[in-house]
XYZ file of C-alpha atoms in Angstrom:
535
model
C 50.447 11.174 -50.705
C 53.826 9.380 -51.068
C 55.572 10.698 -47.976
C 57.616 7.683 -46.862
C 59.596 5.091 -48.793
C 61.127 2.106 -46.982
C 63.631 0.708 -49.462
C 65.614 -1.409 -47.016
C 67.151 -3.681 -49.652
C 67.628 -1.063 -52.387
C 64.940 -2.713 -54.485
C 64.185 0.589 -56.222
C 67.804 1.216 -57.117
C 67.602 4.690 -55.563
C 69.853 5.835 -52.755
C 67.778 5.992 -49.620
C 67.606 9.461 -48.140
C 66.199 11.063 -45.050
C 64.657 14.399 -44.191
C 67.431 16.076 -42.126
C 64.923 17.868 -39.862
C 62.252 15.257 -39.113
C 64.117 12.033 -39.832
C 61.561 10.617 -42.293
C 62.647 8.477 -45.197
C 60.859 10.324 -47.934
C 60.571 11.521 -51.498
C 59.303 14.982 -50.751
C 58.071 17.142 -47.895
C 54.314 17.383 -47.437
C 54.692 21.153 -47.745
C 56.251 20.734 -51.189
C 53.741 18.201 -52.419
C 51.473 18.926 -55.339
C 48.564 16.477 -55.767
C 48.818 16.811 -59.551
C 52.344 15.353 -59.620
C 52.934 11.824 -60.835
C 55.584 9.493 -59.434
C 57.731 10.430 -62.445
C 57.418 14.102 -61.522
C 58.601 13.359 -57.983
C 61.612 11.405 -59.212
C 62.481 14.169 -61.657
C 62.531 16.625 -58.765
C 64.344 14.425 -56.253
C 66.988 12.642 -58.328
C 69.028 15.795 -59.004
C 69.071 16.408 -55.233
C 70.317 12.878 -54.604
C 73.004 13.174 -57.256
C 74.095 16.523 -55.861
C 74.261 15.173 -52.326
C 76.483 12.277 -53.386
C 79.010 14.770 -54.775
C 79.310 16.633 -51.463
C 82.144 16.188 -49.003
C 81.338 15.368 -45.363
C 81.817 19.025 -44.405
C 79.528 20.151 -47.212
C 76.898 17.655 -46.080
C 76.859 19.080 -42.582
C 76.619 22.612 -43.948
C 73.741 21.626 -46.242
C 71.772 19.604 -43.686
C 69.556 22.530 -42.710
C 68.768 23.525 -46.286
C 66.550 22.158 -49.001
C 68.750 19.160 -49.706
C 67.925 15.649 -48.544
C 71.009 13.671 -47.623
C 71.669 9.923 -47.885
C 71.953 8.359 -44.421
C 72.980 4.794 -43.600
C 70.230 2.882 -41.841
C 70.985 1.851 -38.241
C 71.294 -1.938 -38.343
C 70.193 -2.310 -34.727
C 66.851 -0.688 -35.500
C 66.121 -1.978 -38.988
C 67.448 -5.508 -38.677
C 65.969 -7.690 -41.400
C 65.114 -10.444 -38.896
C 61.574 -9.927 -37.519
C 62.398 -11.333 -34.077
C 63.892 -9.266 -31.279
C 65.708 -9.928 -28.027
C 64.402 -7.932 -25.050
C 67.205 -6.373 -23.003
C 66.856 -4.643 -19.607
C 67.826 -0.982 -19.610
C 71.311 -0.913 -18.067
C 74.399 1.250 -18.332
C 77.489 -0.929 -18.685
C 80.739 0.901 -17.806
C 82.921 1.631 -20.821
C 85.924 -0.157 -19.298
C 84.144 -3.546 -19.295
C 84.790 -5.179 -22.647
C 82.712 -8.325 -22.262
C 81.583 -11.227 -20.163
C 78.846 -13.835 -19.970
C 75.091 -13.595 -20.303
C 72.061 -15.791 -19.792
C 69.368 -15.612 -22.431
C 65.920 -17.081 -21.870
C 63.617 -18.047 -24.699
C 59.928 -18.696 -25.240
C 58.710 -21.121 -27.887
C 55.346 -21.442 -29.577
C 53.311 -24.631 -29.986
C 55.274 -25.629 -33.062
C 58.557 -25.441 -31.166
C 59.785 -22.242 -32.833
C 61.476 -19.625 -30.679
C 59.294 -16.501 -30.848
C 60.822 -14.190 -28.234
C 63.971 -14.046 -26.120
C 64.856 -11.995 -23.055
C 68.177 -11.344 -21.342
C 68.100 -12.708 -17.797
C 71.656 -11.940 -16.624
C 74.597 -9.866 -17.822
C 77.867 -10.741 -16.117
C 81.370 -9.296 -16.310
C 84.277 -8.067 -14.150
C 82.506 -6.447 -11.204
C 79.220 -6.654 -13.126
C 76.211 -8.761 -12.147
C 72.945 -7.509 -13.649
C 69.918 -9.717 -13.090
C 66.336 -9.491 -14.268
C 64.305 -9.731 -11.061
C 60.858 -9.836 -12.685
C 60.128 -13.486 -11.986
C 56.619 -13.302 -13.448
C 58.130 -12.334 -16.793
C 60.890 -14.931 -16.665
C 58.458 -17.793 -16.063
C 57.192 -17.230 -19.595
C 60.704 -17.902 -20.957
C 61.524 -21.465 -19.839
C 64.600 -22.223 -21.980
C 67.885 -20.815 -20.668
C 70.922 -20.357 -22.895
C 74.347 -19.400 -21.532
C 76.447 -17.332 -23.887
C 78.845 -14.427 -24.210
C 78.569 -10.721 -24.669
C 81.266 -8.604 -26.270
C 81.758 -4.898 -26.847
C 82.416 -4.572 -30.582
C 84.298 -1.418 -31.479
C 84.693 -2.105 -35.205
C 81.009 -2.331 -36.033
C 80.208 -2.599 -39.721
C 76.441 -2.611 -40.393
C 77.012 -4.278 -43.765
C 78.757 -7.309 -42.227
C 76.650 -10.469 -42.457
C 75.894 -12.786 -39.552
C 78.231 -15.479 -40.941
C 81.041 -12.962 -41.364
C 80.566 -11.747 -37.798
C 80.712 -15.285 -36.483
C 83.906 -16.090 -38.367
C 85.522 -12.938 -37.017
C 84.396 -13.203 -33.378
C 84.238 -16.947 -32.640
C 88.023 -17.545 -32.345
C 88.290 -14.922 -29.584
C 85.431 -16.204 -27.399
C 86.783 -17.425 -24.022
C 85.642 -20.411 -22.023
C 82.400 -19.770 -20.156
C 82.190 -19.851 -16.366
C 78.723 -19.048 -15.046
C 77.821 -20.018 -11.473
C 74.614 -19.733 -9.509
C 71.570 -21.733 -8.488
C 69.692 -23.483 -11.243
C 66.053 -22.657 -11.729
C 64.204 -26.003 -11.495
C 61.721 -24.767 -14.110
C 64.492 -23.898 -16.563
C 65.579 -26.164 -19.399
C 69.273 -25.664 -20.234
C 69.902 -25.492 -23.971
C 72.774 -27.580 -25.363
C 75.601 -25.156 -26.303
C 76.512 -27.499 -29.153
C 73.052 -26.875 -30.606
C 72.617 -23.163 -29.851
C 75.288 -20.553 -29.229
C 74.487 -16.936 -28.317
C 76.758 -13.916 -28.482
C 75.452 -10.514 -27.407
C 77.119 -7.632 -29.237
C 77.276 -4.172 -27.678
C 77.922 -1.884 -30.633
C 77.956 1.833 -31.344
C 75.038 2.663 -33.580
C 72.254 5.184 -33.955
C 70.036 5.206 -30.846
C 68.038 8.286 -31.835
C 68.092 10.193 -35.077
C 71.545 11.659 -35.506
C 72.727 10.401 -32.088
C 74.898 7.331 -31.609
C 75.318 5.226 -28.514
C 75.646 1.632 -27.268
C 73.075 -0.678 -28.849
C 72.526 -4.421 -28.598
C 72.652 -6.997 -31.372
C 72.540 -10.767 -30.834
C 74.362 -13.356 -32.890
C 72.686 -16.788 -32.739
C 74.430 -19.854 -34.100
C 72.051 -22.826 -34.458
C 72.895 -26.377 -35.520
C 70.418 -27.241 -38.249
C 71.547 -30.802 -39.048
C 74.458 -32.771 -40.443
C 75.927 -33.360 -43.853
C 76.044 -36.886 -45.386
C 79.595 -37.294 -44.034
C 78.517 -36.346 -40.498
C 79.749 -32.753 -40.417
C 77.408 -30.454 -38.454
C 75.506 -27.823 -40.428
C 74.765 -24.454 -38.838
C 72.659 -21.427 -39.493
C 73.586 -17.994 -38.168
C 71.154 -15.157 -37.479
C 71.625 -11.598 -36.304
C 68.789 -10.235 -34.144
C 68.302 -6.687 -32.925
C 68.020 -5.981 -29.218
C 64.902 -4.220 -27.972
C 66.001 -2.280 -24.903
C 63.376 -1.715 -22.247
C 63.769 1.922 -21.307
C 61.696 4.253 -19.196
C 59.778 6.016 -21.948
C 56.888 6.841 -19.630
C 58.041 10.411 -19.116
C 57.806 11.172 -22.815
C 54.815 9.027 -23.745
C 52.699 9.796 -20.671
C 54.116 12.857 -18.873
C 51.407 12.709 -16.203
C 53.019 9.485 -14.938
C 55.580 11.588 -13.082
C 52.844 12.471 -10.590
C 52.023 8.785 -10.009
C 55.518 7.512 -9.255
C 54.980 7.530 -5.474
C 51.245 6.752 -5.334
C 49.556 3.697 -3.830
C 46.146 2.582 -5.066
C 43.973 -0.262 -3.790
C 41.361 -1.623 -6.212
C 38.576 -3.672 -4.650
C 36.785 -5.809 -7.222
C 38.645 -6.801 -10.402
C 35.762 -7.944 -12.592
C 34.221 -6.281 -15.643
C 34.955 -2.765 -14.376
C 37.872 -3.201 -11.984
C 40.246 -5.096 -14.265
C 40.124 -2.260 -16.819
C 40.930 0.316 -14.137
C 43.761 -1.810 -12.739
C 45.283 -2.129 -16.205
C 44.957 1.604 -16.893
C 46.593 2.623 -13.625
C 49.372 0.041 -13.897
C 50.207 1.097 -17.449
C 50.199 4.764 -16.507
C 52.830 4.204 -13.833
C 51.184 3.964 -10.400
C 53.980 2.939 -8.046
C 52.023 0.447 -5.909
C 48.833 -1.307 -6.943
C 46.965 -3.675 -4.619
C 44.136 -5.843 -5.973
C 41.460 -7.081 -3.564
C 38.787 -9.638 -4.453
C 37.569 -12.951 -3.068
C 36.501 -14.529 -6.362
C 38.209 -17.042 -8.627
C 38.756 -17.051 -12.375
C 35.721 -18.396 -14.228
C 36.394 -18.595 -17.994
C 32.650 -18.181 -18.596
C 33.041 -14.523 -17.569
C 35.775 -13.770 -20.104
C 33.321 -11.848 -22.318
C 33.790 -8.908 -19.930
C 36.510 -9.855 -17.446
C 40.139 -10.915 -17.408
C 39.531 -14.662 -17.241
C 41.978 -16.673 -19.390
C 41.113 -20.355 -19.668
C 44.579 -21.431 -18.524
C 43.978 -19.614 -15.208
C 40.632 -21.282 -14.449
C 40.167 -21.718 -10.703
C 43.031 -19.367 -9.893
C 42.445 -16.369 -7.679
C 41.232 -13.424 -9.787
C 43.622 -11.051 -8.083
C 46.633 -13.373 -8.482
C 45.891 -13.978 -12.172
C 45.500 -10.281 -12.959
C 48.518 -9.321 -10.822
C 50.656 -11.832 -12.711
C 49.504 -10.359 -16.013
C 50.156 -6.768 -14.937
C 53.617 -7.484 -13.569
C 54.599 -8.870 -16.955
C 53.018 -6.205 -19.150
C 52.589 -2.954 -17.244
C 54.655 -0.214 -15.653
C 53.470 -0.366 -12.035
C 56.379 -0.640 -9.664
C 54.653 -3.305 -7.574
C 51.379 -5.231 -7.853
C 49.970 -7.058 -4.831
C 46.986 -9.407 -4.637
C 44.673 -10.072 -1.708
C 41.887 -12.670 -1.518
C 39.363 -11.435 1.010
C 35.691 -10.580 1.281
C 35.691 -6.881 2.206
C 32.138 -7.086 3.556
C 33.731 -8.949 6.499
C 36.655 -6.586 6.826
C 35.714 -5.531 10.363
C 34.852 -9.033 11.580
C 37.391 -10.800 13.785
C 38.314 -14.304 12.579
C 39.432 -17.076 14.927
C 41.755 -18.505 12.261
C 45.144 -16.849 12.827
C 46.143 -16.719 9.146
C 42.789 -15.301 8.057
C 42.860 -12.735 10.841
C 46.405 -11.705 9.932
C 45.385 -11.343 6.283
C 42.329 -9.269 7.270
C 44.466 -6.865 9.274
C 46.994 -6.518 6.453
C 44.289 -5.711 3.915
C 42.744 -3.155 6.264
C 46.141 -1.509 6.724
C 46.724 -1.594 2.938
C 43.429 0.194 2.350
C 44.094 2.808 5.018
C 47.611 3.509 3.716
C 46.504 3.921 0.089
C 46.421 7.294 -1.651
C 43.161 6.169 -3.296
C 40.736 3.299 -2.841
C 38.817 2.240 -5.946
C 35.534 0.453 -5.280
C 34.531 -1.578 -8.336
C 32.518 -4.192 -6.466
C 29.008 -3.089 -7.567
C 27.998 -4.397 -4.148
C 26.229 -1.889 -1.840
C 27.415 -3.746 1.257
C 31.035 -3.660 0.130
C 30.697 0.005 -0.817
C 29.369 0.803 2.668
C 32.349 -0.938 4.285
C 34.852 0.858 2.034
C 33.094 4.150 2.721
C 33.627 3.525 6.448
C 37.321 2.720 5.876
C 37.893 5.825 3.775
C 35.729 8.271 5.736
C 37.734 11.299 6.929
C 40.973 9.602 5.817
C 41.409 8.245 2.262
C 39.863 9.356 -1.046
C 37.440 6.768 -2.430
C 36.460 6.337 -6.082
C 33.402 4.135 -6.433
C 32.438 2.928 -9.923
C 29.623 0.757 -11.273
C 27.668 -0.084 -14.385
C 23.899 -0.516 -14.540
C 21.975 -3.619 -15.701
C 22.406 -4.055 -19.413
C 25.258 -1.543 -19.190
C 22.854 1.122 -20.418
C 24.875 3.482 -18.293
C 27.145 3.766 -15.317
C 28.436 6.128 -12.702
C 31.494 7.082 -10.733
C 31.843 9.178 -7.595
C 35.091 10.588 -6.201
C 34.749 10.961 -2.448
C 37.324 13.399 -1.080
C 37.357 13.506 2.737
C 36.733 16.986 4.088
C 35.808 18.346 0.658
C 32.830 16.275 -0.505
C 30.042 14.121 0.795
C 30.338 10.353 1.008
C 28.581 7.444 -0.695
C 25.695 7.684 1.804
C 25.330 11.372 0.939
C 25.070 10.340 -2.704
C 22.320 7.853 -1.857
C 20.380 10.633 -0.114
C 20.870 13.010 -3.035
C 19.642 10.358 -5.463
C 16.616 9.631 -3.304
C 15.692 13.313 -3.311
C 15.683 13.389 -7.139
C 15.205 9.996 -8.695
C 14.970 10.664 -12.430
C 17.595 11.637 -14.954
C 15.660 14.591 -16.319
C 15.038 16.595 -13.146
C 17.911 15.664 -10.850
C 21.301 17.312 -10.444
C 22.380 13.963 -8.890
C 20.695 11.502 -11.280
C 20.813 7.734 -11.381
C 22.105 6.441 -14.732
C 19.787 4.627 -17.195
C 19.364 0.883 -16.663
C 17.734 -2.058 -18.419
C 14.856 -3.307 -16.283
C 15.315 -6.775 -17.810
C 19.101 -6.701 -17.797
C 19.694 -8.972 -14.804
C 20.702 -12.564 -15.443
C 21.847 -15.343 -13.157
C 23.953 -17.895 -15.052
C 24.299 -21.413 -13.716
C 27.140 -21.606 -11.213
C 27.030 -17.990 -10.111
C 26.042 -17.346 -6.527
C 25.307 -13.700 -7.229
C 23.281 -12.203 -10.077
C 25.038 -10.409 -12.872
C 23.854 -8.434 -15.846
C 24.196 -8.357 -19.592
C 26.399 -5.968 -21.549
C 29.557 -5.803 -23.619
C 33.128 -5.221 -22.529
C 33.244 -2.122 -24.735
C 30.447 -0.581 -22.664
C 32.107 -1.628 -19.408
C 35.359 -0.184 -20.748
C 33.736 3.177 -21.515
C 32.784 3.484 -17.850
C 36.055 2.075 -16.537
C 38.359 4.223 -18.637
C 36.573 7.397 -17.583
C 36.946 6.336 -13.961
C 40.649 5.726 -14.619
C 41.010 9.278 -15.933
C 39.299 10.603 -12.809
C 41.712 8.598 -10.646
C 44.831 9.591 -12.590
C 44.117 13.316 -12.580
C 43.172 13.243 -8.907
C 46.337 11.355 -7.933
C 48.783 13.235 -10.132
C 47.350 16.743 -10.009
C 44.656 16.794 -7.294
C 42.312 17.984 -10.029
C 38.662 17.229 -10.722
C 37.344 16.385 -14.161
C 34.474 18.839 -13.822
C 32.921 17.537 -10.614
C 32.794 14.688 -8.113
C 29.831 12.627 -9.345
C 29.759 11.369 -12.947
C 26.833 9.753 -14.743
C 27.263 7.950 -18.071
C 24.515 7.466 -20.647
C 25.249 4.685 -23.154
C 21.640 3.855 -24.113
C 18.538 6.000 -24.230
C 15.333 5.292 -22.324
C 14.198 2.941 -25.108
C 17.341 0.841 -24.879
C 18.872 2.086 -28.112
C 22.643 2.624 -27.983
C 23.742 6.252 -28.207
C 27.174 7.934 -28.201
C 28.560 7.819 -24.689
C 28.010 11.060 -22.778
C 28.835 12.088 -19.246
C 27.132 14.469 -16.887
C 29.128 15.649 -13.891
C 28.194 17.581 -10.763
C 29.684 18.353 -7.368
C 28.871 16.078 -4.437
C 28.314 18.126 -1.257
C 27.498 16.490 2.087
C 23.787 15.795 2.654
C 22.227 17.040 5.916
C 20.451 13.716 6.433
C 23.679 11.712 6.248
C 24.726 10.519 9.692
C 28.385 10.678 8.673
C 28.121 14.464 8.304
C 25.270 15.426 10.602
C 27.721 16.436 13.342
C 29.371 18.914 11.007
C 26.579 21.234 9.851
C 29.021 23.591 8.136
C 29.705 20.908 5.533
C 26.044 20.229 4.845
C 24.139 21.800 2.004
C 20.528 22.042 0.961
C 19.874 18.959 -1.237
C 17.256 20.933 -3.121
C 19.944 23.341 -4.334
C 21.681 22.131 -7.484
C 25.464 21.797 -7.286
C 27.641 24.533 -8.726
C 26.938 24.610 -12.450
C 28.319 21.585 -14.193
C 26.776 20.784 -17.537
C 26.871 17.939 -20.001
C 30.288 16.526 -20.805
C 30.510 14.511 -23.984
């Protein structure tokens, strides 16, 4: 159904028009569409409307905008710039009385030496000093270019880049930019590349104008036979980084002040860390003692160029550059030794800091798949901090997650008792997930065994655990229960659509952590309050 037409260069010879209600560039509303119409039929219907709209005065256009008449609207140049590249600009409000100043643009090049992306590092002006403080992002943009920015009141979207340059260049003042030089930064020769940021009034949202960024780049491309420099001029649209989380993911508002510690950032944990960071958790701390091994990149975040780097540092660097988390910390420590004093002062100080980080978190996520580590984290969280423990089974035939809520549920040892009471999937309200008996492998170089399985299966388990964490943190709400069991393969090893079974997790009377509080205990033979299959 021909709903949208993008005729940016008037190749069809038809005035572009836009639905006044929804903002779509279109030929006809879906509601008016008849599948028996041909393209000629559509044009026969629409062209009289276009002709009629061109005969209207501005006042008549406004009066007709809510009726069955589609009006021609000029395209915002800052949004539909013909150049495919964009310049990333931090979201800032520049006072109206500041007409211009200097800026520092940083660029990233590909292997062929072509600039692929640029980002504004600093915006300077009278009483104005805006700096991009995300150093992890800036390290990816090694070439620094000092230029100008100007507020352009007489903005004409039809003006070409060369025309803009001829008009603005004579008025550009001498540049004075001070500050410490970044030793990793290569300064571009201003005789080779000149940058002018343009703050113009254009359409920010449909029907609403406001300050928008364009960037005029003047590049020396060579010389003529008589030695005169040749230049090329390009006009790039600015891509302003704004806080769109509230509209795209409204639940993020409940995560803005939350702190989460994720222990284990392998096949399961790195997915959860990415989910929580992108959803807007304010503080994320990653804890793991392992290093990046590119051989694990089939299921883990393990880029080859980070080989040998701390897993937590590599993932933290990635998340700071790509996600929404306010802060991402990384800690290299073996949590199974979290309560062991170390004679080395630095190691002991680090151990204490990690322990305090875990105790201060709003949620601890255990993605270690290590029973010893889980026991230690259970002891840290007991009676104090909610604990979400997540794991996949050998072969990733299934997986499980348990949300331990102090004072309201049992703990991980209670879960072990419940599982021991009912060991099979068919007859247990607290079942163990399906597993491949031959799924364990031990690749050369690994000190601990691992298992087979795809990242898509690990992701199915991880993303569900992320949903459990997000809804608990933002709304203090369960997703049906406290203990979740995933089935990804049947008992014969054949893959099946992922399904989840969820039940409550009451304290177990045999658990020593709860034996002193008999009111919390429940009969393990009694099934939890009815929770059925969740697909």
